Tab-separated table of C-alpha atoms and ligand atoms in Angstrom:
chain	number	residue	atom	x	y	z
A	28	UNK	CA	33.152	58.700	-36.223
A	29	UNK	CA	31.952	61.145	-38.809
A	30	UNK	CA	31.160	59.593	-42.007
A	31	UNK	CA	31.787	63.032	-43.893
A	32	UNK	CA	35.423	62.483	-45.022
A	33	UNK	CA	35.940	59.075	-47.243
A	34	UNK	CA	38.678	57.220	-45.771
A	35	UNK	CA	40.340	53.509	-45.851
A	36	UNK	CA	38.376	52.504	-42.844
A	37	UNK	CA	35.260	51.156	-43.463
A	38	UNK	CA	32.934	52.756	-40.296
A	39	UNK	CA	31.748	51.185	-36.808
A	40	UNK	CA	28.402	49.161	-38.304
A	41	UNK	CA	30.439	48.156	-41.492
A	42	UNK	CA	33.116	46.829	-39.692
A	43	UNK	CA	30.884	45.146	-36.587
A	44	UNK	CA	28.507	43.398	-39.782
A	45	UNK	CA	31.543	42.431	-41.690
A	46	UNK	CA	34.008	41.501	-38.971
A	47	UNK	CA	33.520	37.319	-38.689
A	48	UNK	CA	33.454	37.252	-42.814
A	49	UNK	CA	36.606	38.940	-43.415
A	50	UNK	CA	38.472	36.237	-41.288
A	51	UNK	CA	37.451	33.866	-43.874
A	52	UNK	CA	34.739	31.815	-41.135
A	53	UNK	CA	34.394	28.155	-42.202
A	54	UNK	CA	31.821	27.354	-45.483
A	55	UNK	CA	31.531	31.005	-45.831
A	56	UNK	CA	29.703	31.115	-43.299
A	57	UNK	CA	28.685	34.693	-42.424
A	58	UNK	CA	28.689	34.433	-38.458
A	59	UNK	CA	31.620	32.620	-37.282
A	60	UNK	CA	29.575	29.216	-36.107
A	61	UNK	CA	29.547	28.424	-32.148
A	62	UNK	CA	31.836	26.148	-30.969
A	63	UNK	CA	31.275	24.027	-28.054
A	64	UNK	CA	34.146	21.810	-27.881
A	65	UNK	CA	35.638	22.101	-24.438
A	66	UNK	CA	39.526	21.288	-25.832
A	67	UNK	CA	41.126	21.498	-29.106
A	68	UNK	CA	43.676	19.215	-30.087
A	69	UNK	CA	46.959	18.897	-32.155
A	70	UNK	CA	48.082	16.595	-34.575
A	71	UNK	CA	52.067	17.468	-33.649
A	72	UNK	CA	52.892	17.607	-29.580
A	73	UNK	CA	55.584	20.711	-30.517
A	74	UNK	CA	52.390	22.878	-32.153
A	75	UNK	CA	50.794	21.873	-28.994
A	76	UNK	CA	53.274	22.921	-26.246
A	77	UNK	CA	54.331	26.292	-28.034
A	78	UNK	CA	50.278	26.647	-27.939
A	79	UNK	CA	50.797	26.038	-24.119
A	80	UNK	CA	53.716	28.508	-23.503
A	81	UNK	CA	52.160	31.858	-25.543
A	82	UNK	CA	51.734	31.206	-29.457
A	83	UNK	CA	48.250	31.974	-30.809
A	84	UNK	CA	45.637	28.985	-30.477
A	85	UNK	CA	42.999	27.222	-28.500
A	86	UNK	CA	43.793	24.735	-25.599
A	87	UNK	CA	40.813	24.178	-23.646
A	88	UNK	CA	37.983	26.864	-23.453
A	89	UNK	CA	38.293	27.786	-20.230
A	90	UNK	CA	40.748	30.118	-22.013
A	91	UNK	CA	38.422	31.086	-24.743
A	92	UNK	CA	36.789	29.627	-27.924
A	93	UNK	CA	37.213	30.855	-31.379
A	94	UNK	CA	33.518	31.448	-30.566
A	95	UNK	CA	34.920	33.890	-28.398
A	96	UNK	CA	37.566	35.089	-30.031
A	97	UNK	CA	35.441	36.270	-33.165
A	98	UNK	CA	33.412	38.544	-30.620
A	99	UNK	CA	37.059	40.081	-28.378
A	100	UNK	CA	37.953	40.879	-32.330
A	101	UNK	CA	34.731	43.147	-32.764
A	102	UNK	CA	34.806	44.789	-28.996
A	103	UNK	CA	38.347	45.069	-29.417
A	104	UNK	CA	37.456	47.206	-32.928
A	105	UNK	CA	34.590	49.235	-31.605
A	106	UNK	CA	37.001	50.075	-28.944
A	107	UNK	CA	40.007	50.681	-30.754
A	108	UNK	CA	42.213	48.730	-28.001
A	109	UNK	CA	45.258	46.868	-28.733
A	110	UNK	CA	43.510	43.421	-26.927
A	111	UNK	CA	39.852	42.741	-25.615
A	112	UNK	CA	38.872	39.775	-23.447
A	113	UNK	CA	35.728	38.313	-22.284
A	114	UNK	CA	33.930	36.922	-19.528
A	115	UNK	CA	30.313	35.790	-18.392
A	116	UNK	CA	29.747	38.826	-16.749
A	117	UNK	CA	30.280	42.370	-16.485
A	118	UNK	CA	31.171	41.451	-13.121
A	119	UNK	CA	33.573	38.733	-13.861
A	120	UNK	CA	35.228	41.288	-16.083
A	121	UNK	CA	35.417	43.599	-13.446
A	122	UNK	CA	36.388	41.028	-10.561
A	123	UNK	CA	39.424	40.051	-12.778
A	124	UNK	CA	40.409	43.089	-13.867
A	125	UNK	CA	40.888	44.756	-9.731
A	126	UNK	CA	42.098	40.834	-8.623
A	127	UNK	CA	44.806	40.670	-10.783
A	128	UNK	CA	45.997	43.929	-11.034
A	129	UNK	CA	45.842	45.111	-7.619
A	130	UNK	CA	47.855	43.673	-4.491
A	131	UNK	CA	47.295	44.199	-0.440
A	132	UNK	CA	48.564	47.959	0.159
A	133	UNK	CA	47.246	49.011	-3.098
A	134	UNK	CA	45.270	52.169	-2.899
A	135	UNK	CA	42.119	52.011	-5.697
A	136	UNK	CA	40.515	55.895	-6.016
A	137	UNK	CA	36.939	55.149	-7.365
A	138	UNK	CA	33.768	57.237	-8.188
A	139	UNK	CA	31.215	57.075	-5.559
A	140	UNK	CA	28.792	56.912	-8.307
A	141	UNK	CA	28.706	53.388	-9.459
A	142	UNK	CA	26.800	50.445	-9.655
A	143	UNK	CA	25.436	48.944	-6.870
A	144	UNK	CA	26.880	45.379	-7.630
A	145	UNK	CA	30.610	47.101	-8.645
A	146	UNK	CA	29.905	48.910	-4.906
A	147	UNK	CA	29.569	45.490	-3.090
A	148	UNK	CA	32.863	44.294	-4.638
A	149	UNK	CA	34.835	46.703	-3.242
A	150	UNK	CA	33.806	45.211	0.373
A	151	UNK	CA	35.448	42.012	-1.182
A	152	UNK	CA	38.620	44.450	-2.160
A	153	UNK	CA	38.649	45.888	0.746
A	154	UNK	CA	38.713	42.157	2.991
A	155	UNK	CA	41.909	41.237	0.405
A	156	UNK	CA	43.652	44.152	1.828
A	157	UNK	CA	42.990	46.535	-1.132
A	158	UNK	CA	42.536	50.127	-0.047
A	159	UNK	CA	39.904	51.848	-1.721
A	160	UNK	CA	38.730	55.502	-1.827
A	161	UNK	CA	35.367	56.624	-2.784
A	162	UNK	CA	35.852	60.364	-4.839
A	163	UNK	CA	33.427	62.578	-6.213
A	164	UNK	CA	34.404	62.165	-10.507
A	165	UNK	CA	32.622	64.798	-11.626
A	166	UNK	CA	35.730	67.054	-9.551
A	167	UNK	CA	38.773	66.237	-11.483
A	168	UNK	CA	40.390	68.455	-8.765
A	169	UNK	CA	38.682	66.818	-5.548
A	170	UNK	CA	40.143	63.162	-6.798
A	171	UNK	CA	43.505	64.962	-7.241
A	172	UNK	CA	43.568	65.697	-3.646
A	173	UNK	CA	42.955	62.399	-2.803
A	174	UNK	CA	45.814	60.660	-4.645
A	175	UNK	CA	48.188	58.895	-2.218
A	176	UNK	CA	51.404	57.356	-2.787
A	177	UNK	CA	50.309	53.809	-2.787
A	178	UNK	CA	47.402	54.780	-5.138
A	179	UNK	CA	48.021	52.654	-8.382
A	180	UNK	CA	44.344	52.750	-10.357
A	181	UNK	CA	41.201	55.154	-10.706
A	182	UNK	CA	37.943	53.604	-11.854
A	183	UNK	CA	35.092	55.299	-13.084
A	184	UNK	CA	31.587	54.842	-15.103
A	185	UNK	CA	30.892	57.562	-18.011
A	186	UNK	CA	27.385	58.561	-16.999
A	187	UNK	CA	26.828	57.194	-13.634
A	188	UNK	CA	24.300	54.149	-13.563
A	189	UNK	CA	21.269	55.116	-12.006
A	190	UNK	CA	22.215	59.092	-10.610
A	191	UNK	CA	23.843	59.805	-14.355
A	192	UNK	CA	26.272	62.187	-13.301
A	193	UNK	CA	28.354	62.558	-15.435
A	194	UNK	CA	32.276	62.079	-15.079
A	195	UNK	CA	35.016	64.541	-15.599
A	196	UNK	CA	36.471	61.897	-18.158
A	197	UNK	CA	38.855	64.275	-19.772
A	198	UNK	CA	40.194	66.155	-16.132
A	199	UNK	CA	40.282	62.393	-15.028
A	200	UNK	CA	42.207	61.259	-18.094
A	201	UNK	CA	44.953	64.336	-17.413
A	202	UNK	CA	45.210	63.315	-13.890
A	203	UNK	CA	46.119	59.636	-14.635
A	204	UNK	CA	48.616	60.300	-16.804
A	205	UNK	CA	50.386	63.234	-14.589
A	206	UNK	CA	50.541	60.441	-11.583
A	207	UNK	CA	51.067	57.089	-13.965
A	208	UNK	CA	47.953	55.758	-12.297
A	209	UNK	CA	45.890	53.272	-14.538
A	210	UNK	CA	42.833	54.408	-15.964
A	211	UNK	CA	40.033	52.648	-15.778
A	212	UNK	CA	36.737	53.121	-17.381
A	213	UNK	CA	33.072	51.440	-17.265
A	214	UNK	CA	31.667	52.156	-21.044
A	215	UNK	CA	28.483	50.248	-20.069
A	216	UNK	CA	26.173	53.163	-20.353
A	217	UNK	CA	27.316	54.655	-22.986
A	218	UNK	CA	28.898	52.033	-25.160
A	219	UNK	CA	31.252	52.611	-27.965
A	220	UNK	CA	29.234	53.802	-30.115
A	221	UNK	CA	28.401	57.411	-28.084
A	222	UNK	CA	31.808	57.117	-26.393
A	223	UNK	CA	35.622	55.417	-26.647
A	224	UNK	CA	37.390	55.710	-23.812
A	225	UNK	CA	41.034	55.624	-25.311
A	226	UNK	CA	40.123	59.389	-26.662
A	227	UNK	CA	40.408	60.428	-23.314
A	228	UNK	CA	43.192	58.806	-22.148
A	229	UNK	CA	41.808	55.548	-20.634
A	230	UNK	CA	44.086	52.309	-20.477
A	231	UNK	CA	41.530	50.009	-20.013
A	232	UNK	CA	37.894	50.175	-21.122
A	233	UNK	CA	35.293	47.996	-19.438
A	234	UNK	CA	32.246	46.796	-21.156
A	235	UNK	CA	29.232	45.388	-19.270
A	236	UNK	CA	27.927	43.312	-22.816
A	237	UNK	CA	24.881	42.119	-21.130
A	238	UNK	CA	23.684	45.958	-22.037
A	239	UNK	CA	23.916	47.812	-24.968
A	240	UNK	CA	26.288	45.826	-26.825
A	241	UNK	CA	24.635	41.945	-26.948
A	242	UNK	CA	21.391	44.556	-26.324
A	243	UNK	CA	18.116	42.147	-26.106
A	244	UNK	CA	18.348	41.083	-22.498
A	245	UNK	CA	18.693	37.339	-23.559
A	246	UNK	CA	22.991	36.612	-22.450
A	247	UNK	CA	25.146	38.102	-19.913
A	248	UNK	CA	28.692	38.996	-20.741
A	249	UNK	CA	31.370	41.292	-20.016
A	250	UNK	CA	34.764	42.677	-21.472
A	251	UNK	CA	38.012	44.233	-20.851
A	252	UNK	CA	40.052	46.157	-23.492
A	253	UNK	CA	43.647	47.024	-22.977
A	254	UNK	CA	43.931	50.860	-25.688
A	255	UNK	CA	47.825	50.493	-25.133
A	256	UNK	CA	48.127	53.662	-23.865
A	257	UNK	CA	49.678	52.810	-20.422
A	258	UNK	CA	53.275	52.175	-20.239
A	259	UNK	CA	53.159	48.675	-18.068
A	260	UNK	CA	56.732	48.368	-17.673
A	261	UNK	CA	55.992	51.248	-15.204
A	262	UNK	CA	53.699	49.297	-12.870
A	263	UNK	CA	54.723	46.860	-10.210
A	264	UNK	CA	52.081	44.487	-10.180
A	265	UNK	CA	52.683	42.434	-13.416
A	266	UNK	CA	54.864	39.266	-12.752
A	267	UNK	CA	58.129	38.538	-14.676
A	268	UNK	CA	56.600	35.664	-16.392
A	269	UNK	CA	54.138	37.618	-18.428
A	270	UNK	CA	56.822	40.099	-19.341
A	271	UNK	CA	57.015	38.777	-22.875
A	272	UNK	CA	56.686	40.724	-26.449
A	273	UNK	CA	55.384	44.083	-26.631
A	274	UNK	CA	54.614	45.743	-22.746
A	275	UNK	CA	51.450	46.409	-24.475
A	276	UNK	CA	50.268	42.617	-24.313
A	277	UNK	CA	50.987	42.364	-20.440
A	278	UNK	CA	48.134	43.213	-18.441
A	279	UNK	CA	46.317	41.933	-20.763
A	280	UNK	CA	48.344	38.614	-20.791
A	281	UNK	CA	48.386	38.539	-17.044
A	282	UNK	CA	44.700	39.405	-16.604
A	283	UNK	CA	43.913	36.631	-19.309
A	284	UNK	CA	45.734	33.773	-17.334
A	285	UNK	CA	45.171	35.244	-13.468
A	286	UNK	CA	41.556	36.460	-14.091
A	287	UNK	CA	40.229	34.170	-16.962
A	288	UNK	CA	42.067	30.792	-16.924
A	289	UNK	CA	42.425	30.905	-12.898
A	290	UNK	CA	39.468	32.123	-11.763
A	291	UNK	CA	37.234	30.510	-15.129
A	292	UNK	CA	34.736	33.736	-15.188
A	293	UNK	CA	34.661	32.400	-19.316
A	294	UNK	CA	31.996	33.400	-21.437
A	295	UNK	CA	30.257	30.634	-23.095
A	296	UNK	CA	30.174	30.230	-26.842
A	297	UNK	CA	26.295	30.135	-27.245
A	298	UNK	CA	26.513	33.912	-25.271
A	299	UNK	CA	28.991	34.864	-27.421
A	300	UNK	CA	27.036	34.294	-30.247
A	301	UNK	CA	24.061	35.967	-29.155
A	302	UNK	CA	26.112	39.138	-28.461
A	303	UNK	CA	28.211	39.113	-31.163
A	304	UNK	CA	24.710	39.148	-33.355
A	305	UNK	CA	23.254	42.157	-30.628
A	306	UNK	CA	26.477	43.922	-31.649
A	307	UNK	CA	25.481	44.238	-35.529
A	308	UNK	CA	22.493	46.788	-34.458
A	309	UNK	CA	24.290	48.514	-31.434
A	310	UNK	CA	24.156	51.651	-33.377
A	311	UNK	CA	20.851	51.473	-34.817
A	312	UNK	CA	19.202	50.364	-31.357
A	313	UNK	CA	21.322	53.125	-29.246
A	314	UNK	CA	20.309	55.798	-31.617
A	315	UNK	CA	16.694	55.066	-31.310
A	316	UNK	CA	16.935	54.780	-27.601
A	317	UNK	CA	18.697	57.980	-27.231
A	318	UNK	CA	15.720	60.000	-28.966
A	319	UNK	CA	13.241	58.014	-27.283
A	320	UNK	CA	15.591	58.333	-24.176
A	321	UNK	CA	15.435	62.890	-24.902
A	322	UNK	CA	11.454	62.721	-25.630
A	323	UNK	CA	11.096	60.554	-22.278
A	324	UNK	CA	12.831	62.980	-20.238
A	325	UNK	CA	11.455	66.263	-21.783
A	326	UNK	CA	8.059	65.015	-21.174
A	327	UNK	CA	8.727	64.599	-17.546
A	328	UNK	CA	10.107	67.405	-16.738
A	329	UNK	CA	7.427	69.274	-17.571
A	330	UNK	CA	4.613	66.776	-15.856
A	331	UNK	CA	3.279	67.947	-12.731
A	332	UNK	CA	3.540	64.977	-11.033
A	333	UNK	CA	7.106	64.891	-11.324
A	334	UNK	CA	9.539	66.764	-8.720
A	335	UNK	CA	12.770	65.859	-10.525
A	336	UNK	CA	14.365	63.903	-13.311
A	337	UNK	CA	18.056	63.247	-13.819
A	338	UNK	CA	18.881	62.907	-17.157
A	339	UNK	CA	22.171	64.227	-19.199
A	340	UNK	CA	19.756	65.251	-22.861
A	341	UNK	CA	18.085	67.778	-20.144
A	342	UNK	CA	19.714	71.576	-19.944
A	343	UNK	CA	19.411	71.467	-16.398
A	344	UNK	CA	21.160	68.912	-15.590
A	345	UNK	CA	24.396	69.821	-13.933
A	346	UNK	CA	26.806	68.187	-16.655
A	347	UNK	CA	25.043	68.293	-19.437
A	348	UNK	CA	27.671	70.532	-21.666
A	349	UNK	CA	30.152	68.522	-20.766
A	350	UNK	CA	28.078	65.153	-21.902
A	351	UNK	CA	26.737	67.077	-24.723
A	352	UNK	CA	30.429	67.316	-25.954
A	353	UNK	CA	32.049	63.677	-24.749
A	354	UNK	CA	29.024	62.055	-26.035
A	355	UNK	CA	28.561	63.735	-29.501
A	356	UNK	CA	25.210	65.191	-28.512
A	357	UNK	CA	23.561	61.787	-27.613
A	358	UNK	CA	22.764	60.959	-24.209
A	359	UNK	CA	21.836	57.163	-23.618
A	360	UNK	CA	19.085	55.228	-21.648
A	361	UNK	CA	19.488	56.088	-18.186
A	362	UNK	CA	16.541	58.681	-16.529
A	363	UNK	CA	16.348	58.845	-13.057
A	364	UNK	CA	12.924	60.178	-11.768
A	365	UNK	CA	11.585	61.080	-8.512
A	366	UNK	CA	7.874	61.807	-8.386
A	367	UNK	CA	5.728	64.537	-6.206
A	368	UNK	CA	5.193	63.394	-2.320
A	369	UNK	CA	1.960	62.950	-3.298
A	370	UNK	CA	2.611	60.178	-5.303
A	371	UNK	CA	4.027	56.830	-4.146
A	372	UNK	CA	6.728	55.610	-6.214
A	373	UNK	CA	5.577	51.900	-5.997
A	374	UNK	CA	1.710	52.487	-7.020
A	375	UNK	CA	3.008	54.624	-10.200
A	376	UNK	CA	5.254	51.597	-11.269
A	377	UNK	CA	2.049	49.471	-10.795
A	378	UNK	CA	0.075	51.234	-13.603
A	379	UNK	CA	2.486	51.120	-16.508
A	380	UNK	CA	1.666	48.907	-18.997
A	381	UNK	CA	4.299	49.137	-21.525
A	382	UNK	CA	7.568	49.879	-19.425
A	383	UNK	CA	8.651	46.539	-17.883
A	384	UNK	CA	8.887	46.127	-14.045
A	385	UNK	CA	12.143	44.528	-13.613
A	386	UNK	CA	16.303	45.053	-13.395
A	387	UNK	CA	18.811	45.293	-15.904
A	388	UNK	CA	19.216	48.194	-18.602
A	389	UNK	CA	20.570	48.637	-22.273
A	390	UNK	CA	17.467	46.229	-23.173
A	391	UNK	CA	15.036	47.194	-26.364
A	392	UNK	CA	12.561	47.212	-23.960
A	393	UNK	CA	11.981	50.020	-21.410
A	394	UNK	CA	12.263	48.926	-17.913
A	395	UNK	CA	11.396	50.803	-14.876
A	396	UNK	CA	12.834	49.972	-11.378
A	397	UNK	CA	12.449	51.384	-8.074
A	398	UNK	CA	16.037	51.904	-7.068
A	399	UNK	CA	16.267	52.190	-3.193
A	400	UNK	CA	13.823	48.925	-2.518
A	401	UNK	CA	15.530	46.864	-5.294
A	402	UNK	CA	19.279	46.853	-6.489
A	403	UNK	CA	20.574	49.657	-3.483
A	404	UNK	CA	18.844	48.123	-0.583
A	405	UNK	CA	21.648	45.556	0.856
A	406	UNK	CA	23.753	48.707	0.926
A	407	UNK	CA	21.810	50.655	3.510
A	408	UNK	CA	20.714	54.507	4.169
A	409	UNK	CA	23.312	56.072	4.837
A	410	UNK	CA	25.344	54.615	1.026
A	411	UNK	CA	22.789	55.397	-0.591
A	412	UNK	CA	22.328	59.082	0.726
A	413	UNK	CA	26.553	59.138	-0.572
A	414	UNK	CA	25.414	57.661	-3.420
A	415	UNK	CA	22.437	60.236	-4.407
A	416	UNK	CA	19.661	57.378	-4.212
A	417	UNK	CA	16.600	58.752	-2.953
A	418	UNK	CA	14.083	56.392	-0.999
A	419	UNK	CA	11.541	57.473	-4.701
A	420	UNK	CA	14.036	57.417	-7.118
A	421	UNK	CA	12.601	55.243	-10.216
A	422	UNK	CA	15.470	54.392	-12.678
A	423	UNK	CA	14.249	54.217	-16.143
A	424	UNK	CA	16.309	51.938	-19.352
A	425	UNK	CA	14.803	53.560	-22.198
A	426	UNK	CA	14.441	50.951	-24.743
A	427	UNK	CA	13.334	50.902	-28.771
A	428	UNK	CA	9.451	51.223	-28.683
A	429	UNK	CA	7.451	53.629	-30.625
A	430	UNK	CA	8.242	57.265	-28.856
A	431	UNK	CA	3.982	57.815	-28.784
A	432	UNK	CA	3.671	54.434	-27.054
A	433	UNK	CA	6.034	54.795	-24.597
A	434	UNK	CA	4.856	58.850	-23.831
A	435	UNK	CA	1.467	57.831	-23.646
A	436	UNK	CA	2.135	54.941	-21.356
A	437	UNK	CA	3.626	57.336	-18.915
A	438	UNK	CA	0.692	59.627	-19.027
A	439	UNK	CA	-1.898	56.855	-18.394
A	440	UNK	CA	0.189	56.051	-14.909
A	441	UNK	CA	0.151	60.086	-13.794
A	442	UNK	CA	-3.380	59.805	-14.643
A	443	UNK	CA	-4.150	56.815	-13.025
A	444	UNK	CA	-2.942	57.727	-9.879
A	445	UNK	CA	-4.525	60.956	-9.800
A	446	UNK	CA	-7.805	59.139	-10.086
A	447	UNK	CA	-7.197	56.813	-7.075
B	17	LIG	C1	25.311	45.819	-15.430
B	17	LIG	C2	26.517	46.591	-15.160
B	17	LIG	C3	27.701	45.974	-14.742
B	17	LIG	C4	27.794	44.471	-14.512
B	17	LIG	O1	27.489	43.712	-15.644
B	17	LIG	P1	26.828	42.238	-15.524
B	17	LIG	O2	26.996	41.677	-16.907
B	17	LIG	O3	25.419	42.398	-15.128
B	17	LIG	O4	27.637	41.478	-14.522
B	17	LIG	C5	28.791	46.767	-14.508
B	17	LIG	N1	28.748	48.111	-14.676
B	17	LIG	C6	27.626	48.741	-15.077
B	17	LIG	C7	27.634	50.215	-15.252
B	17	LIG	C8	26.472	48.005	-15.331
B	17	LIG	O5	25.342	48.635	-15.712
């Protein structure tokens, strides 16, 4: 992604601004328009049954909508994947993805460090007869020892959402490859434009596009991208009837017609829309949040009231050389603070005035959360001890605002509570 050397590809904003245009969209339109029709019909039955049976086209949007389309084009460019497909959720994506590619007596190895909602799947998994196996991923060597021979996939996040540990990506990648397993990766937090996936050896990428991608907190979304680099004539799970063209296209294929058209997770065109638009600025928005993101965290760690703050930017932090060089020296939006026991977690959040009070992250606005009372707290004590969520941990999304505004708000809190 360095702009230094001219070359024949245009870069990752050009081609994100540029993408609907250059597929000659209707009227010249410069965003490809959103279509709502639910099917799409055919003047000649023949057109319309090879449509059915595999050729390129629309059928009913269950299946997508060129709406749709337009925006798997862009992911599947930022990504540099062979196929991308959405969904209305991050979670739909990610529900498809393990449902159709897994089988009872599958073993999945995952990162203990995950989100909360990805966490609660599992126990789904897990009642489908899907054997799953919770690994440290920052110990490329501890999820070797933990391979079995049923084991068919290993999922991980980049930098963990809300601990931000960060993963051994490339050990991870090596590992996968030496035992054929399928690699899959959560981009969420770091989104392709501080991280692709496929560098390391990941076969599919997973985007949570209710984040950083769509980016203003106003539509959900998700997506899966297959990079083509894992051999699927390998793997037992893909049935004979998607076993057409290039191996390449099957998961993909299969995960399209299992995950998308069976289980109808579809992302509607008005969402598509609003992300593909998010999308244009992804770079522009993450690069702001990143400094604000650094600034944020320096200035904590040096408050009094703070005892600790996770964040990847910081020195101290226990990955941060290897984030510093998967990332290309940007770290994201996640912080993860824990305050002094003399200050209660709940009355700090109270007295911010500028950081939001509320769930989600990858939004231009910063929004604070406590983590154990909110998003962790169906799972219990003892997961969230596994999972490194302390009973004061505050997860911060840093968002866009001015750096002074958002420093200052944090100071006024500290203060605040000092005073009462
Ligand atoms: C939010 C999130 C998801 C799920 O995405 P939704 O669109 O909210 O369903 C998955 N993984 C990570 C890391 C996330 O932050």
């Amino acid at each position: 992604m360095t702009e230094s050397k001219k070359s024949a590809q245009p870069g990752f904003t050009t081609t994100i601004l540029h993408g609907d245009r250059k597929l000659s969209v209707e009227h010249g339109a410069v965003h490809k328009p959103i279509h709502t029709s639910t099917q799409y019909a055919y003047s000649d039955a023949r057109e319309l049954a090879a449509v059915f049976q595999g050729k390129p086209g629309y059928t009913y949007a269950r299946q997508g909508t060129p709406t749709s389309d337009a925006l798997e084009k862009k992911i599947n460019k930022m990504e540099d994947g062979v196929a991308s497909l959405s969904f209305a959720t991050g979670m739909a994506a990610l529900t498809a993805l393990f449902t159709t590619l897994l089988r009872a007596g599958d073993h999945l190895l995952s990162s203990q460090f995950i989100f909360g909602n990805t966490n609660s799947l599992f126990g789904t998994l897990e009642m489908l007869g899907i054997e799953i196996t919770l690994v440290d991923p920052t110990d490329a060597q501890a999820v070797a020892a933990a391979i079995r021979p049923n084991t068919k996939m290993l999922f991980t996040e980049t930098i963990a959402n809300p601990g931000t540990q960060v993963a051994d990506l490339v050990g991870l990648g090596q590992l996968c490859q030496k035992h054929q397993l399928v690699y899959v990766v959560d981009n969420t937090v770091t989104s392709p434009w501080l991280f692709r996936p496929k560098a390391v050896g990941a076969s599919i990428v997973m985007n949570a596009l209710s984040k950083h991608i769509g980016g203003h907190a106003n539509a959900l979304g998700g997506s899966l991208t297959d990079t083509g680099l894992f051999d699927w004539t390998a793997y037992s799970n893909i049935l004979d009837i998607y076993k057409k063209g290039p191996a390449t296209g099957w998961a993909i294929t299969q995960i399209k017609k299992k995950g998308l058209r069976d289980m109808g997770g579809t992302l509607s065109a008005d969402a598509a829309h609003r992300i593909a638009v998010g999308a244009e600025t992804l770079a522009l928005r993450l690069d702001k949040i990143c400094s604000n993101a650094m600034a944020l965290a320096t200035f904590l760690s040096k408050h009094p009231g703070v005892q600790r703050v996770a964040y990847p930017g910081l020195t101290n932090h226990p990955q941060h050389a290897r984030a510093a060089q998967l990332f290309g020296g940007k770290f994201s939006m996640l912080i993860a603070v824990e305050l002094v026991a003399g200050i209660d977690c709940l009355e700090f959040l109270n007295h911010l005035q500028v950081a939001i009070l509320a769930t989600h992250v990858g939004d231009t606005r910063t929004l604070a959360l406590p983590a154990a009372q909110t998003i962790y707290y169906e799972m219990g004590p003892d997961l969230r001890a596994k999972m490194g969520i302390a009973d004061g941990l505050i997860r911060l999304s840093v968002g866009i605002e001015d750096q002074d505004d958002l420093i200052a708000d944090f100071a006024q809190a500290f203060a605040a509570c000092r005073a009462a």
